[in-house]
XYZ file of N, CA and C in Angstrom:
234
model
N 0.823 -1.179 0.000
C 0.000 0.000 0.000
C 0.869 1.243 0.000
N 0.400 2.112 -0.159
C 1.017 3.548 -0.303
C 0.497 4.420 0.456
N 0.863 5.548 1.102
C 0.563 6.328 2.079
C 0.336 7.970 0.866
N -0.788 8.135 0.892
C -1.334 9.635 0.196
C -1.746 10.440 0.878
N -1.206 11.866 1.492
C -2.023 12.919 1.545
C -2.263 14.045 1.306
N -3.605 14.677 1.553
C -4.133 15.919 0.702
C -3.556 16.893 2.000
N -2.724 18.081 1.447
C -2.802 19.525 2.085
C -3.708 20.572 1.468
N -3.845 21.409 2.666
C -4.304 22.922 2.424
C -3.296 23.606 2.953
N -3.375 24.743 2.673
C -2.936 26.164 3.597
C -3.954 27.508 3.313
N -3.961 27.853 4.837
C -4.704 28.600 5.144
C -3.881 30.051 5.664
N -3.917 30.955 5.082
C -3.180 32.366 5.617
C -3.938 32.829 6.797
N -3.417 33.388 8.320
C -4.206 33.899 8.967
C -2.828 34.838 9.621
N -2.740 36.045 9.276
C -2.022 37.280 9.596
C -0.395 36.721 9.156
N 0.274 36.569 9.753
C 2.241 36.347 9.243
C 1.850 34.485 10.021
N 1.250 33.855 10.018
C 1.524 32.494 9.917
C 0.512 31.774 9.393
N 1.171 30.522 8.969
C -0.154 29.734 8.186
C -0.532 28.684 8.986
N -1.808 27.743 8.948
C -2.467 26.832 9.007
C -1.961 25.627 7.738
N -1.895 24.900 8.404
C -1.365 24.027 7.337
C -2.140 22.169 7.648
N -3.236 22.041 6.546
C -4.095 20.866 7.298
C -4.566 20.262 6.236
N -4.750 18.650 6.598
C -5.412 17.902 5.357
C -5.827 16.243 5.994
N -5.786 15.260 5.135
C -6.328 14.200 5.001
C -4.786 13.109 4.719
N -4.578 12.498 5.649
C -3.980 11.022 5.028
C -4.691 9.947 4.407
N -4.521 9.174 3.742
C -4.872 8.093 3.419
C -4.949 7.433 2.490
N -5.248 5.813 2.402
C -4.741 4.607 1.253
C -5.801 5.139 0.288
N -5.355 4.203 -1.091
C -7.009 4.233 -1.843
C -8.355 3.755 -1.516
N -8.117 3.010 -0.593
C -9.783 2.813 -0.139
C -9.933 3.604 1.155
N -9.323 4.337 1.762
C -9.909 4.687 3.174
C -9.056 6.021 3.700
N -9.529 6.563 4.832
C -8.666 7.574 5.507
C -7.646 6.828 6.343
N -6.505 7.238 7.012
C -5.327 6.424 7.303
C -5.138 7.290 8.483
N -5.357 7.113 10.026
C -5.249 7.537 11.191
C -4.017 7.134 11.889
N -3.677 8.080 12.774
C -2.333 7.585 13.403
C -1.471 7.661 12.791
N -1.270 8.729 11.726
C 0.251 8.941 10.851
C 0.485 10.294 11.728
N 2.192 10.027 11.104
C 3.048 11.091 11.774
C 3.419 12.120 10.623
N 2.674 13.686 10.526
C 2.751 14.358 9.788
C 3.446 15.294 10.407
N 4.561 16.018 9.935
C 5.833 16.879 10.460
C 6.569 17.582 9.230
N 6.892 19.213 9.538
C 8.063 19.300 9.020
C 9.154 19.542 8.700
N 9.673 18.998 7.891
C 11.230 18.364 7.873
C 11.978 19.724 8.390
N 13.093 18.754 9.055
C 13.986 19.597 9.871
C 13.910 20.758 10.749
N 12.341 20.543 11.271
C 11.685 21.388 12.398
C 11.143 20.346 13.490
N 10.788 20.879 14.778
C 10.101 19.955 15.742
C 8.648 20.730 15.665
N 7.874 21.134 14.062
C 6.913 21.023 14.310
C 6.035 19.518 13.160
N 4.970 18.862 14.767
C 4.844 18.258 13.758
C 3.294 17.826 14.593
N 2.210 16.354 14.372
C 1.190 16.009 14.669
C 0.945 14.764 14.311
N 0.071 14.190 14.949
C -0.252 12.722 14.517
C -2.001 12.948 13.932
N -1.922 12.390 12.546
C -3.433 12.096 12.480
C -4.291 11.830 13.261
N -5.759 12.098 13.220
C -6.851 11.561 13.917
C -7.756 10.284 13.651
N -8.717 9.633 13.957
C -9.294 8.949 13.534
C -9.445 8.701 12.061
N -10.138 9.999 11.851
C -10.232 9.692 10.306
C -9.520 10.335 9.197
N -7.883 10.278 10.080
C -7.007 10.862 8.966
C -6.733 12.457 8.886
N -7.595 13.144 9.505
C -6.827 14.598 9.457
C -6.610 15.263 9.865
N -5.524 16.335 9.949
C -4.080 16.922 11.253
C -4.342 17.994 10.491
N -4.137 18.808 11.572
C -3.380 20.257 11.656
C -2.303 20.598 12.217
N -1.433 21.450 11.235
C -0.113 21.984 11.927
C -0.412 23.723 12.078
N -0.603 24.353 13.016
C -0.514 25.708 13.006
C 0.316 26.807 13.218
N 0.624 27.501 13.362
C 1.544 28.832 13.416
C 2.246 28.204 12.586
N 2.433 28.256 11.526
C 3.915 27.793 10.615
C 4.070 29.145 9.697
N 5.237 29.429 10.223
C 5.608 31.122 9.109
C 5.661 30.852 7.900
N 5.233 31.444 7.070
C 5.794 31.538 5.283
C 6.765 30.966 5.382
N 7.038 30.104 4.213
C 8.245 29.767 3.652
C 8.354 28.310 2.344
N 9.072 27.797 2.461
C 8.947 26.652 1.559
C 9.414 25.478 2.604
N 8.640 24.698 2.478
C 8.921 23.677 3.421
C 8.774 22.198 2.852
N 9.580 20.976 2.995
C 8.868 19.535 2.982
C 7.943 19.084 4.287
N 6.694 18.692 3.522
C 6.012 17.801 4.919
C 6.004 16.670 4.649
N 6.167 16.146 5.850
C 6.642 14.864 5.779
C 5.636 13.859 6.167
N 4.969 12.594 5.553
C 3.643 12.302 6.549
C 4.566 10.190 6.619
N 4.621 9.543 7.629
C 5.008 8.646 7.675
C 4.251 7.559 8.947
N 4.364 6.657 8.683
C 2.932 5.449 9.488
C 4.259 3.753 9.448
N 4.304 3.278 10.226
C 4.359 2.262 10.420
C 3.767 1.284 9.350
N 4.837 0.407 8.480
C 4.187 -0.531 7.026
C 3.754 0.220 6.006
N 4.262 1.585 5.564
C 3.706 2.559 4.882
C 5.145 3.216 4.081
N 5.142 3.555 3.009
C 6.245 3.951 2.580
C 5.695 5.786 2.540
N 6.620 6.029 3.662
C 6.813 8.029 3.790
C 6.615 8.447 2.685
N 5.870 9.215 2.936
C 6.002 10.552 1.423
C 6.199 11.677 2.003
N 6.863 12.629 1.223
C 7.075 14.189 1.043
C 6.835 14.760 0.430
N 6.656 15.921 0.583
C 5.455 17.112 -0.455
C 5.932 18.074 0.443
N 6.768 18.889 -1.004
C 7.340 20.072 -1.067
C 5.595 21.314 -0.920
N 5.933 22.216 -0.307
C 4.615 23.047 0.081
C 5.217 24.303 -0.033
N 4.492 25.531 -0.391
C 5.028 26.760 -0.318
C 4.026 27.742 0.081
């Protein structure tokens, strides 16, 4: 299986909201570790797959979303 997820970003004054959905092709995927790279900000999915990361300043960042039996993905975000 493969690990997929959807971002948003949301502008709210000089930091963003940064939130979405993990999950396989049939289902939402809970309990992933979404973070990013080379920061200690990060969150674990919910039940049905979707995290928020908040205060994150502008910039260009990788997020990183990774689960146990799941091959990590990264997604460059700006």
């Amino acid at each position: 299986m493969v690990l997929f997820f959807i971002s948003q970003i949301v502008v709210s004054q000089v930091t963003f909201t940064i939130s979405g959905t993990t999950q396989t092709p049939e289902e939402p995927l809970p309990f992933v570790n979404v973070y990013i790279e080379g920061t200690t900000k990060g969150t674990t999915t919910d039940i049905n797959g979707n995290y928020t990361l908040k205060g994150v300043v502008p910039g260009k960042y990788a997020l990183i979303a990774s689960h146990t039996g799941f091959t990590s993905q990264r997604k460059i975000i700006t």
